Coordinates of C-alpha atoms and ligand atoms in Angstrom, one line a residue:
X1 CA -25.5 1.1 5.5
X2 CA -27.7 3.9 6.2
X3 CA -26.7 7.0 5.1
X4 CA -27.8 10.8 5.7
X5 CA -28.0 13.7 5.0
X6 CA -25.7 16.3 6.7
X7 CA -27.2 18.7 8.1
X8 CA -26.1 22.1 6.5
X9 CA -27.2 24.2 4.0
X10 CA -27.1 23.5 0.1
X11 CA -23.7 24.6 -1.1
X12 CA -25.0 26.2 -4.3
X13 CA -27.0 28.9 -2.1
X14 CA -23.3 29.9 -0.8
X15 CA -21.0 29.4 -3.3
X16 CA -19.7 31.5 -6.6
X17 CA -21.3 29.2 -8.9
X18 CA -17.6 28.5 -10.9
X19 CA -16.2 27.0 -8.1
X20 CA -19.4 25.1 -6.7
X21 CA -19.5 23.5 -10.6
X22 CA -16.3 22.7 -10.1
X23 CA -16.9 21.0 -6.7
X24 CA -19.5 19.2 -8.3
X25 CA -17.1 18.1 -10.8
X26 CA -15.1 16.3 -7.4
X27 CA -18.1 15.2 -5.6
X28 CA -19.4 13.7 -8.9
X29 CA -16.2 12.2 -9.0
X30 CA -15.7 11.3 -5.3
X31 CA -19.0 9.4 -5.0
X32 CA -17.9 6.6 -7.5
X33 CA -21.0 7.5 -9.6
X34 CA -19.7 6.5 -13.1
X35 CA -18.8 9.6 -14.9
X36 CA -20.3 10.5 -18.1
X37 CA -19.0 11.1 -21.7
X38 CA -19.4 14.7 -20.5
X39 CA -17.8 14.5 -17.5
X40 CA -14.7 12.4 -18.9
X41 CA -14.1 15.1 -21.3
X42 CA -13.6 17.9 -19.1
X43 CA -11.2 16.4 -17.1
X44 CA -9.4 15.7 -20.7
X45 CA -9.7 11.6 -20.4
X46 CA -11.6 9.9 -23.0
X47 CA -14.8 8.4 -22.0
X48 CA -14.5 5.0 -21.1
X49 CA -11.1 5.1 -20.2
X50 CA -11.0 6.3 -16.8
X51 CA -8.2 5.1 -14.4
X52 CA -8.8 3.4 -11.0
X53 CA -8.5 6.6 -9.3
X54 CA -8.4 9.5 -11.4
X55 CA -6.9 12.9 -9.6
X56 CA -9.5 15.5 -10.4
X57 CA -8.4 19.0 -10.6
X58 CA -9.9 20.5 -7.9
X59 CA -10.9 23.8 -9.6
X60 CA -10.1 27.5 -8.8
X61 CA -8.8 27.8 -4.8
X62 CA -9.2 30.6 -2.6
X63 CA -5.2 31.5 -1.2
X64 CA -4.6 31.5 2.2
X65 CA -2.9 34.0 4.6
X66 CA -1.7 31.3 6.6
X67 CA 0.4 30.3 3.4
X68 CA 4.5 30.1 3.5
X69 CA 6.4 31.3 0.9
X70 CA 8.9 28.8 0.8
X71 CA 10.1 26.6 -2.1
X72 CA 7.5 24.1 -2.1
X73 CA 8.3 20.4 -2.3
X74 CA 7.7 18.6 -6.0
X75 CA 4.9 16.7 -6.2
X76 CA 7.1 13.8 -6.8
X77 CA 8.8 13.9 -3.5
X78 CA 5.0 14.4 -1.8
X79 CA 3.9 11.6 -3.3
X80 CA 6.9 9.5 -3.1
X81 CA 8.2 9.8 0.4
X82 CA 5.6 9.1 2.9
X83 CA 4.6 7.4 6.4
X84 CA 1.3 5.6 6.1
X85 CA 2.5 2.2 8.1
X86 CA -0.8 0.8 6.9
X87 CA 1.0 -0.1 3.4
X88 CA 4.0 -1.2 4.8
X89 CA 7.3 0.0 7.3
X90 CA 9.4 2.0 4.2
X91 CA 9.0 5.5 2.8
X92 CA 8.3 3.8 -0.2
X93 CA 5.8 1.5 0.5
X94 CA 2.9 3.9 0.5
X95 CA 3.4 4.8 -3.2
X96 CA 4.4 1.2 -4.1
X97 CA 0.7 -0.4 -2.7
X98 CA -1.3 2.8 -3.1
X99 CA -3.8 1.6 -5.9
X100 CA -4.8 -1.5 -3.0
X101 CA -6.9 0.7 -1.0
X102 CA -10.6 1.9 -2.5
X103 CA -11.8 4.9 -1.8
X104 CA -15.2 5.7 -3.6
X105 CA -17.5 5.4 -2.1
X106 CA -16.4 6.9 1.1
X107 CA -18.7 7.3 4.5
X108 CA -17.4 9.5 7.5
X109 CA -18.6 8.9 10.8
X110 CA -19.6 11.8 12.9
X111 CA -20.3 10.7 16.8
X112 CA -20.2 11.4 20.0
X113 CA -21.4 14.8 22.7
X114 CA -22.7 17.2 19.4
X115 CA -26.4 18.3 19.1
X116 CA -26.5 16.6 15.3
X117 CA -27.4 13.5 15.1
X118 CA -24.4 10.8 14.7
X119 CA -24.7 8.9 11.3
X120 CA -22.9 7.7 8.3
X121 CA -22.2 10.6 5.8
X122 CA -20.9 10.4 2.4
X123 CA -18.0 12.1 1.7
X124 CA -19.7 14.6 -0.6
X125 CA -22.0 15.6 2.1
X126 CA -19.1 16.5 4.8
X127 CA -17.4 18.5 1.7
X128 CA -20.2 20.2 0.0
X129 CA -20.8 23.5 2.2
X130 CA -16.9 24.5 1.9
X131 CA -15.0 26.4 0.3
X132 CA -11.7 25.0 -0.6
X133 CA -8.5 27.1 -0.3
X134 CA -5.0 26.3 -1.1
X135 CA -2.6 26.5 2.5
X136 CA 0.9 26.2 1.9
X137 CA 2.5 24.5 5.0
X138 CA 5.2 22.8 6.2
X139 CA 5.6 19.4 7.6
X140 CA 7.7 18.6 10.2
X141 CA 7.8 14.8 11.1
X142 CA 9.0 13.6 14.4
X143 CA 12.0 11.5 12.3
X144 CA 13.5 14.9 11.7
X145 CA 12.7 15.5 7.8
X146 CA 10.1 18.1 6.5
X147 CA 8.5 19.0 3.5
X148 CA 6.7 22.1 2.4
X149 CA 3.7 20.8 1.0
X150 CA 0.4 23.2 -1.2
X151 CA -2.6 21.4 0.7
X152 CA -5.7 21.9 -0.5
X153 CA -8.8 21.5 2.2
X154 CA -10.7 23.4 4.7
X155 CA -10.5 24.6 8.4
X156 CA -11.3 21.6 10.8
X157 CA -12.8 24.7 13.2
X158 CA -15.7 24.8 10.0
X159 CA -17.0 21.3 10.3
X160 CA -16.5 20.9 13.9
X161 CA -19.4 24.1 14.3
X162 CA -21.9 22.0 11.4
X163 CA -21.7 19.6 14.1
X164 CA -22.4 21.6 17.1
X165 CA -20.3 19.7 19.9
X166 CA -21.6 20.3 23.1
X167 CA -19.8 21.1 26.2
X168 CA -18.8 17.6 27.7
X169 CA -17.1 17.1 23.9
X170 CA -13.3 18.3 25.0
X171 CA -11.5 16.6 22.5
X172 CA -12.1 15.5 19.3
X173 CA -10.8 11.8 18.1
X174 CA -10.5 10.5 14.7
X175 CA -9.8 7.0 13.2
X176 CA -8.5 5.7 10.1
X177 CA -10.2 3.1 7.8
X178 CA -9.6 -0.4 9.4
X179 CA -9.4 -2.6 6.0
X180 CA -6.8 -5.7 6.5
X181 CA -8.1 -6.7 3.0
X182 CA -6.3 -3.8 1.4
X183 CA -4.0 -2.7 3.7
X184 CA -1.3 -5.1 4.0
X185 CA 0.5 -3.2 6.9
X186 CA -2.9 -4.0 9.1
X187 CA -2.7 -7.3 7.8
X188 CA 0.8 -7.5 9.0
X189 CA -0.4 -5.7 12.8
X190 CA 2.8 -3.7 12.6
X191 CA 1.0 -1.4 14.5
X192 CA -2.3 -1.8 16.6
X193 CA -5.2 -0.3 14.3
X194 CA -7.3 1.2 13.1
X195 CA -4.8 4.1 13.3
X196 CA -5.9 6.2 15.9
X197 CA -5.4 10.1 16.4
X198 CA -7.1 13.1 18.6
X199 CA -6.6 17.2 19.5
X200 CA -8.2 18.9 22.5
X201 CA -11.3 20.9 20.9
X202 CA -9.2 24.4 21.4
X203 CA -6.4 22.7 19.1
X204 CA -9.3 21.4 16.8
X205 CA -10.9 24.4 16.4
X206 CA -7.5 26.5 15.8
X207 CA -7.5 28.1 12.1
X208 CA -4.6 26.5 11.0
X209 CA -6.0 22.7 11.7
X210 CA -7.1 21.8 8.5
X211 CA -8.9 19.1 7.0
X212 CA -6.9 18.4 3.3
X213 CA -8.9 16.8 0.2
X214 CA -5.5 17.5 -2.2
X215 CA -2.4 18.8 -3.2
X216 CA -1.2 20.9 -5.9
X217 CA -4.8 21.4 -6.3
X218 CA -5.8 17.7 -7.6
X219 CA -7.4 15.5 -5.1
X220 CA -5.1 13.2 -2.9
X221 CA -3.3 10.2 -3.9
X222 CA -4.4 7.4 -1.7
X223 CA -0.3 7.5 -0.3
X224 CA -0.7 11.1 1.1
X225 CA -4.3 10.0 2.8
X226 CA -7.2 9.9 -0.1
X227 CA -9.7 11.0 0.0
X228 CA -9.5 13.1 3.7
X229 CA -6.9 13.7 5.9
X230 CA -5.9 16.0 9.0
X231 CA -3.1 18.4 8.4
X232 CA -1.8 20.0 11.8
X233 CA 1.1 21.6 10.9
X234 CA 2.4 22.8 14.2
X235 CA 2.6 19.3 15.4
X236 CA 4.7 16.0 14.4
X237 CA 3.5 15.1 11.1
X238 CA 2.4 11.8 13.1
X239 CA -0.7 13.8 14.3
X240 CA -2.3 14.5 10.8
X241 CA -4.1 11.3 10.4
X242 CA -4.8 10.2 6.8
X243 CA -7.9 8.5 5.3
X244 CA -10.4 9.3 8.0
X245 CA -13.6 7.6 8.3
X246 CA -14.7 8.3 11.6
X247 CA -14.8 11.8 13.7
X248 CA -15.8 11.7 17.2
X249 CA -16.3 14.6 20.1
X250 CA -15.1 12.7 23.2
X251 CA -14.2 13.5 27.1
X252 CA -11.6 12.0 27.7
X253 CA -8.1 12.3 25.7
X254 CA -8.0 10.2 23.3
X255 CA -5.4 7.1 23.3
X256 CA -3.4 8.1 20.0
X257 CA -1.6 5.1 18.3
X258 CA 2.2 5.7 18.5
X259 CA 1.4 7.1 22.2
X260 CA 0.3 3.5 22.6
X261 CA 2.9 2.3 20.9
X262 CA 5.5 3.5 22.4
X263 CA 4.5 6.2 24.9
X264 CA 7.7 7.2 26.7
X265 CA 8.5 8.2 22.8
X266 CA 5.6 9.5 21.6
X267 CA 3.1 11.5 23.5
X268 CA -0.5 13.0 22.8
X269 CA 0.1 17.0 22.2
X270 CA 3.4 16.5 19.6
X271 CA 4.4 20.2 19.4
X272 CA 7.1 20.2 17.6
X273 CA 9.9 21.4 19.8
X274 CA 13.8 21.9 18.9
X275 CA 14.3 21.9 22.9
X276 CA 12.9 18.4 23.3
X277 CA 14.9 15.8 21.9
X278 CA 13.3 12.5 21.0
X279 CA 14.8 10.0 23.2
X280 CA 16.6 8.5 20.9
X281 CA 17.8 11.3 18.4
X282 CA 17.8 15.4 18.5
X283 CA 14.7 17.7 17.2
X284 CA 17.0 20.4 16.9
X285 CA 17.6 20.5 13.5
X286 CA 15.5 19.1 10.5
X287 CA 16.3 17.7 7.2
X288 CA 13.9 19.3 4.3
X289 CA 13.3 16.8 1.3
X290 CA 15.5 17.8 -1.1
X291 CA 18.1 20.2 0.5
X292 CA 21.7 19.5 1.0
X293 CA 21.6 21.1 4.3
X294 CA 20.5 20.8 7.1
X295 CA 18.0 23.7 8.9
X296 CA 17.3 24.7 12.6
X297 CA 13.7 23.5 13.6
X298 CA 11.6 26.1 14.3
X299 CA 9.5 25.9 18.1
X300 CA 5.8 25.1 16.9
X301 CA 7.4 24.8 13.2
X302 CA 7.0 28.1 13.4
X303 CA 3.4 28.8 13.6
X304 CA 3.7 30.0 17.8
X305 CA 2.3 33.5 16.7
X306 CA -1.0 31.4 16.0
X307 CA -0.8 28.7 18.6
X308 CA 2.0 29.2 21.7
X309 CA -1.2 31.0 23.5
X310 CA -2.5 27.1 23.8
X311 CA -0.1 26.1 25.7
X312 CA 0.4 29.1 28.2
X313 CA 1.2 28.0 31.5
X314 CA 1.8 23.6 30.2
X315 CA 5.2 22.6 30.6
X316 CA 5.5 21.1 26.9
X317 CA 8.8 19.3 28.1
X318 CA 6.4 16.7 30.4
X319 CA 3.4 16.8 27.7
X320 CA 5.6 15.9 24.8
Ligands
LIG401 N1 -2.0 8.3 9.2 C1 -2.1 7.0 9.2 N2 -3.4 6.5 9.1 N3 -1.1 6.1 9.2 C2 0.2 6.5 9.3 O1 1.1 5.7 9.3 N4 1.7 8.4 9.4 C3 1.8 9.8 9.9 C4 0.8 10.8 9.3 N5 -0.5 10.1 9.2 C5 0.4 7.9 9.3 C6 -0.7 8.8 9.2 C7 3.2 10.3 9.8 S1 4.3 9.7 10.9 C8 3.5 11.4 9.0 S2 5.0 12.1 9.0 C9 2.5 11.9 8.0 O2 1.3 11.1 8.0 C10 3.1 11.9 6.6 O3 2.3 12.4 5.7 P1 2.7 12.4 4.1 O4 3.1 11.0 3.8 O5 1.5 12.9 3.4 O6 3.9 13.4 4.0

């Protein structure tokens, strides 16, 4: 597979140089290269001894204004209590099956109406000219449960301008990985993949669309979407697509996969909205891993003083 180089400038003419030897440390690290007696020891593992996939501390993180200041989930319940149907139907699954999938070396497509040329790139070349910051955000999945979760990642808005989408690109579509070797939920077809997701390029290119390479500043577990994932968090958590390997600016609306599963369910924008009930249960209130009560859902989960504009003049009841 050919790979290139992406075109942007070298990260160390931009960065502090703590935090871009520190993202060395991760790219290192993300590109499978074998690390080094060196390298081992300063992420306190003995050489030699490495596991399968190691979480790398992901090194000093720029804070975010977009941050809440609520009680953030454990990192147990992050990591234990997911949707990622590719390993399987239960909230367990995902943890239980994680260490199936590989993820080093990973490539991310980049395609479609931009003025760079479409390729292969290696994960280290879509991450090396950002700077990571820490947004604290909650999650609100359409099966009324939420989680406030420390992602750590960069705006989506940054990479999409690299790129330089032209003006036919109106929305941006991204896949997972389609691997029925290691993902025994494709192998079962449970749903139709690869897992399919996509944002009009105003949503894409809102501040708060992130793209997330950990939590609690380590680098993802492969259950939470390892080693890049979309984080969207004024949308159903269904919309923030885990282990990307292809990003693509596009015409048309995208055909997102539980719209084609079940679409008079599940539509393309996802808002979330406590005045639109699911057909088959309410969105007015929310459970949040962990509490004993339950909590009013919030219209946008509460981010509208960054993103209602959008949506001015769109009846969200009919574009669900
Ligand atoms: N991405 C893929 N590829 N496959 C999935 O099944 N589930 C989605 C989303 N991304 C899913 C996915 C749903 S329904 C939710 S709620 C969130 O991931 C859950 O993210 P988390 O497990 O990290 O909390």
């Amino acid at each position: 597979m050919l790979i290139k180089q992406a075109p942007d400038i070298r990260s160390s003419e931009i960065t502090p140089e703590r935090l871009y030897y520190n993202r060395r440390q991760f790219i290192h690290a993300a590109s499978g290269a074998a690390l080094g007696a060196a390298g081992a020891a300063v992420l306190g593992q003995p050489a030699g001894e490495l596991q399968a996939a190691p979480q790398e501390d992901l090194g000093e993180l720029r804070p975010s204004q977009f941050s809440t200041d609520e009680r953030q989930n454990s990192y147990e319940e992050i990591t234990s209590y997911n949707n990622f149907y590719e390993f399987g139907l239960d909230k367990e699954d995902p943890k239980r099956y994680a260490d199936d999938l590989t993820v080093k070396p990973w490539t991310v497509r980049v395609e479609g109406h931009m003025n760079r040329p479409a390729a292969d790139y290696a994960l280290e070349d879509i991450l090396s000219p950002h700077t990571l910051e820490e947004r604290i955000y909650r999650l609100r999945c359409v099966e009324a449960w939420s989680m406030v979760v420390p992602w750590v990642g960069f705006p989506l808005r940054d990479l999409i301008q690299r790129f330089e989408p032209t003006s036919r690109a109106r929305f941006v579509r991204f896949e997972t990985l389609y691997r029925p070797s290691e993902f025994r939920g494709q192998r079962a077809r449970n749903l139709q993949y690869p897992y399919v997701e996509g944002l009009r390029m105003d949503e894409a290119l809102n501040p708060l669309a992130l793209l997330s390479v950990g939590i609690y500043g380590k680098t993802l577990l492969n259950q939470n979407g390892a080693p890049i994932r979309l984080v969207v968090p004024w949308k159903y958590g269904f919309k923030s697509i885990k282990s990307i390997v292809k990003i693509e600016f596009v015409e048309d609306q995208p055909r997102n996969t539980w719209n084609v599963a079940i679409p008079h369910e599940y539509g393309f924008y996802a808002n979330v909205n406590p005045d639109v009930d699911h057909p088959r249960w309410s969105q007015a209130m929310e459970r949040r891993i962990g509490n004993f009560f339950r909590q009013r859902t919030q219209r946008f989960n509460g981010y509208g003083y960054q993103v209602a504009r959008m949506y001015d003049g769109m009846d969200l009841a009919r574009n669900y």
